[in-house]
Coordinates of N, CA, C and O in Angstrom, one line a residue:
M1113 N -14.2 -21.0 14.2 CA -13.5 -20.3 13.3 C -12.5 -19.4 14.2 O -12.9 -18.8 15.3
E1114 N -11.2 -19.2 13.6 CA -10.3 -18.4 14.5 C -10.3 -17.0 13.7 O -10.3 -16.7 12.6
N1115 N -10.1 -16.1 14.7 CA -9.7 -14.5 14.2 C -9.0 -13.9 15.4 O -8.6 -14.6 16.2
Q1116 N -8.8 -12.6 15.3 CA -8.1 -11.8 16.2 C -8.7 -11.9 17.6 O -7.8 -11.8 18.6
N1117 N -9.7 -12.1 17.9 CA -10.5 -12.2 19.2 C -10.9 -13.6 19.7 O -11.3 -13.6 20.8
H1118 N -11.0 -14.4 18.7 CA -11.4 -15.9 19.3 C -10.6 -17.1 18.5 O -10.0 -17.1 17.5
I1119 N -10.4 -17.9 19.5 CA -9.7 -19.1 18.9 C -10.6 -20.3 19.3 O -11.1 -20.7 20.4
L1120 N -10.8 -21.1 18.3 CA -11.8 -22.2 18.2 C -11.0 -23.4 19.1 O -9.8 -23.7 18.9
V1121 N -11.9 -23.9 20.0 CA -11.3 -25.1 20.9 C -11.6 -26.3 19.9 O -12.8 -26.8 20.0
R1122 N -10.4 -27.0 19.5 CA -10.6 -28.0 18.6 C -9.4 -28.9 18.8 O -8.5 -28.4 19.3
P1123 N -9.2 -30.0 18.3 CA -8.0 -30.7 18.4 C -7.0 -30.0 17.7 O -7.0 -29.5 16.5
Y1124 N -5.7 -29.7 18.1 CA -4.6 -29.3 17.5 C -3.3 -30.0 17.6 O -3.1 -30.7 18.7
T1125 N -2.5 -29.7 16.6 CA -1.1 -30.4 16.5 C -0.2 -29.4 17.4 O -0.6 -28.3 17.7
I1126 N 1.1 -29.9 17.8 CA 2.0 -28.9 18.5 C 2.3 -28.0 17.7 O 2.5 -26.7 18.1
K1127 N 2.3 -28.2 16.2 CA 2.8 -26.9 15.4 C 1.8 -26.0 15.3 O 2.0 -24.8 15.5
E1128 N 0.5 -26.3 15.4 CA -0.5 -25.4 15.3 C -0.6 -24.7 16.7 O -0.8 -23.3 16.8
L1129 N -0.4 -25.4 17.8 CA -0.5 -24.7 19.2 C 0.6 -23.6 19.3 O 0.6 -22.5 19.9
A1130 N 1.9 -24.0 18.6 CA 3.1 -23.1 18.7 C 2.7 -21.9 18.0 O 3.1 -20.8 18.3
K1131 N 2.1 -22.0 17.0 CA 1.8 -20.8 15.9 C 0.7 -19.9 16.7 O 0.7 -18.6 16.6
I1132 N -0.4 -20.6 17.4 CA -1.2 -19.6 18.1 C -0.5 -19.0 19.1 O -0.7 -17.7 19.5
Y1133 N 0.4 -19.5 19.9 CA 1.1 -18.8 21.0 C 2.4 -18.1 20.6 O 3.0 -17.4 21.2
Q1134 N 2.6 -18.1 19.2 CA 3.7 -17.5 18.7 C 5.0 -17.7 19.3 O 5.8 -16.7 19.6
V1135 N 5.3 -19.0 19.6 CA 6.5 -19.5 20.0 C 7.0 -20.6 19.2 O 6.3 -21.1 18.1
S1136 N 8.4 -21.0 19.4 CA 8.9 -22.1 18.6 C 8.4 -23.4 19.1 O 7.7 -23.5 20.0
I1137 N 8.4 -24.5 18.2 CA 7.9 -25.7 18.7 C 8.6 -26.3 19.8 O 7.9 -26.7 20.8
P1138 N 9.9 -26.2 19.9 CA 10.6 -26.6 21.1 C 10.1 -25.8 22.6 O 9.9 -26.6 23.6
T1139 N 9.8 -24.6 22.3 CA 9.2 -24.0 23.4 C 8.0 -24.4 23.8 O 7.5 -24.6 25.0
M1140 N 7.0 -24.6 22.9 CA 5.7 -25.1 23.0 C 5.8 -26.6 23.7 O 5.0 -27.0 24.6
R1141 N 6.7 -27.4 23.1 CA 7.0 -28.7 23.7 C 7.2 -28.5 25.3 O 6.7 -29.4 26.1
K1142 N 8.1 -27.7 25.6 CA 8.5 -27.6 26.9 C 7.3 -27.1 27.9 O 7.3 -27.7 29.0
W1143 N 6.6 -26.0 27.5 CA 5.4 -25.8 28.1 C 4.5 -26.8 28.4 O 3.9 -27.1 29.4
I1144 N 4.1 -27.5 27.4 CA 3.2 -28.8 27.5 C 3.6 -29.8 28.2 O 2.9 -30.3 29.1
N1145 N 5.1 -30.1 28.3 CA 5.7 -31.2 28.9 C 5.6 -30.7 30.6 O 5.3 -31.7 31.5
E1146 N 5.5 -29.5 30.9 CA 5.2 -28.9 32.4 C 3.8 -29.4 32.8 O 3.6 -29.4 33.9
L1147 N 2.8 -29.5 31.7 CA 1.6 -29.9 31.9 C 1.2 -31.3 32.0 O 0.1 -31.7 31.9
K1148 N 2.2 -32.1 31.7 CA 2.0 -33.5 31.2 C 1.2 -34.3 32.2 O 0.2 -35.1 31.9
N1149 N 1.2 -34.1 33.5 CA 0.5 -34.8 34.5 C -0.9 -34.4 34.3 O -2.0 -35.3 34.5
E1150 N -1.4 -33.2 33.8 CA -2.7 -32.7 33.9 C -3.4 -33.2 32.4 O -4.5 -33.6 32.3
I1151 N -2.5 -33.2 31.4 CA -3.2 -33.5 30.2 C -3.0 -34.9 29.7 O -3.7 -35.3 28.8
G1152 N -2.1 -35.4 30.2 CA -1.8 -36.9 29.7 C -1.1 -37.0 28.3 O -0.8 -35.9 27.7
E1153 N -0.9 -38.3 27.8 CA -0.5 -38.5 26.4 C -1.4 -37.9 25.3 O -2.6 -38.2 25.5
K1154 N -0.8 -37.4 24.3 CA -1.9 -37.3 23.1 C -1.8 -38.5 22.3 O -1.0 -39.4 22.4
K1155 N -3.0 -38.5 21.6 CA -3.0 -39.7 20.7 C -2.9 -39.4 19.3 O -3.6 -38.7 18.7
G1156 N -2.0 -40.1 18.8 CA -1.5 -39.5 17.5 C -1.0 -38.2 17.2 O -0.2 -38.0 18.0
W1157 N -1.2 -37.4 16.3 CA -0.7 -36.1 16.0 C -1.4 -35.1 16.7 O -0.9 -33.9 17.1
F1158 N -2.6 -35.2 17.1 CA -3.3 -34.3 17.9 C -3.6 -34.2 19.3 O -3.7 -35.3 19.9
Y1159 N -3.6 -33.0 19.9 CA -4.2 -33.0 21.4 C -5.6 -33.0 21.2 O -6.1 -32.3 20.6
S1160 N -6.4 -33.6 22.2 CA -7.7 -33.8 22.1 C -8.3 -32.2 22.5 O -7.6 -31.6 23.1
I1161 N -9.6 -32.3 22.5 CA -10.3 -31.0 22.9 C -10.2 -31.0 24.3 O -9.9 -29.7 24.9
R1162 N -10.3 -31.9 25.1 CA -10.1 -31.8 26.7 C -8.7 -31.2 26.9 O -8.5 -30.4 27.8
Q1163 N -7.8 -31.8 26.2 CA -6.3 -31.4 26.4 C -6.1 -30.1 26.0 O -5.3 -29.2 26.9
V1164 N -6.7 -29.7 24.9 CA -6.5 -28.2 24.4 C -7.3 -27.2 25.4 O -6.5 -26.1 25.8
K1165 N -8.2 -27.6 26.1 CA -8.8 -26.8 27.1 C -8.0 -26.5 28.3 O -7.8 -25.4 28.8
I1166 N -7.3 -27.7 28.7 CA -6.5 -27.7 29.7 C -5.2 -26.8 29.5 O -4.7 -26.0 30.2
I1167 N -4.7 -26.7 28.1 CA -3.5 -26.2 27.8 C -4.1 -24.7 27.8 O -3.2 -23.8 28.4
F1168 N -5.2 -24.2 27.2 CA -5.6 -22.9 27.2 C -5.7 -22.3 28.5 O -5.5 -21.2 28.9
D1169 N -6.4 -23.1 29.5 CA -6.6 -22.7 30.7 C -5.4 -22.5 31.7 O -5.1 -21.4 32.4
N1170 N -4.3 -23.2 31.3 CA -3.1 -23.1 32.1 C -2.0 -22.1 31.6 O -1.4 -21.3 32.4
L1171 N -2.1 -21.9 30.1 CA -1.3 -21.0 29.6 C -1.9 -19.8 29.2 O -1.4 -18.9 28.6
C1172 N -3.1 -19.7 29.4 CA -4.0 -18.6 28.9 C -4.3 -18.4 27.5 O -3.2 -18.7 26.9
V1173 N -5.3 -18.1 26.9 CA -5.7 -18.1 25.7 C -5.1 -16.9 25.0 O -5.4 -15.9 25.6
P1174 N -4.1 -16.7 24.3 CA -3.7 -15.5 23.6 C -4.7 -14.6 22.9 O -5.8 -15.1 22.5
Y1175 N -4.7 -13.4 23.1 CA -5.7 -12.4 22.7 C -5.5 -12.1 21.3 O -6.5 -11.7 20.6
T1176 N -4.3 -12.1 20.7 CA -4.2 -11.9 19.1 C -3.3 -13.1 18.5 O -2.4 -13.4 19.0
T1177 N -3.9 -13.4 17.4 CA -3.2 -14.6 16.6 C -3.3 -14.3 15.1 O -4.4 -13.6 14.8
E1178 N -2.7 -14.7 14.4 CA -2.8 -14.9 12.9 C -2.4 -16.1 12.5 O -1.2 -16.5 12.5
L1179 N -3.5 -16.9 12.1 CA -3.2 -18.3 11.6 C -3.4 -18.4 10.1 O -4.1 -17.7 9.5
D1180 N -2.6 -19.1 9.5 CA -2.6 -19.3 8.2 C -4.0 -20.3 7.9 O -4.1 -21.3 8.8
K1181 N -4.6 -20.4 6.8 CA -5.8 -21.1 6.5 C -5.4 -22.1 5.8 O -4.5 -22.2 5.0

């Protein structure tokens, strides 16, 4: 469950990750592209839980978010 203090580690799309980090989709793509060697290719629309953990570890998990449900 997501709230202002916690973000659930689950598969996310690039759009969802951009919303979590409060950046544009092109900016999120650029950041993820810089981590491509570590995270590998996504399968389908979603980054896997393992990939999301790597993204959160490298970009730091944001402390405040407001996600639409």
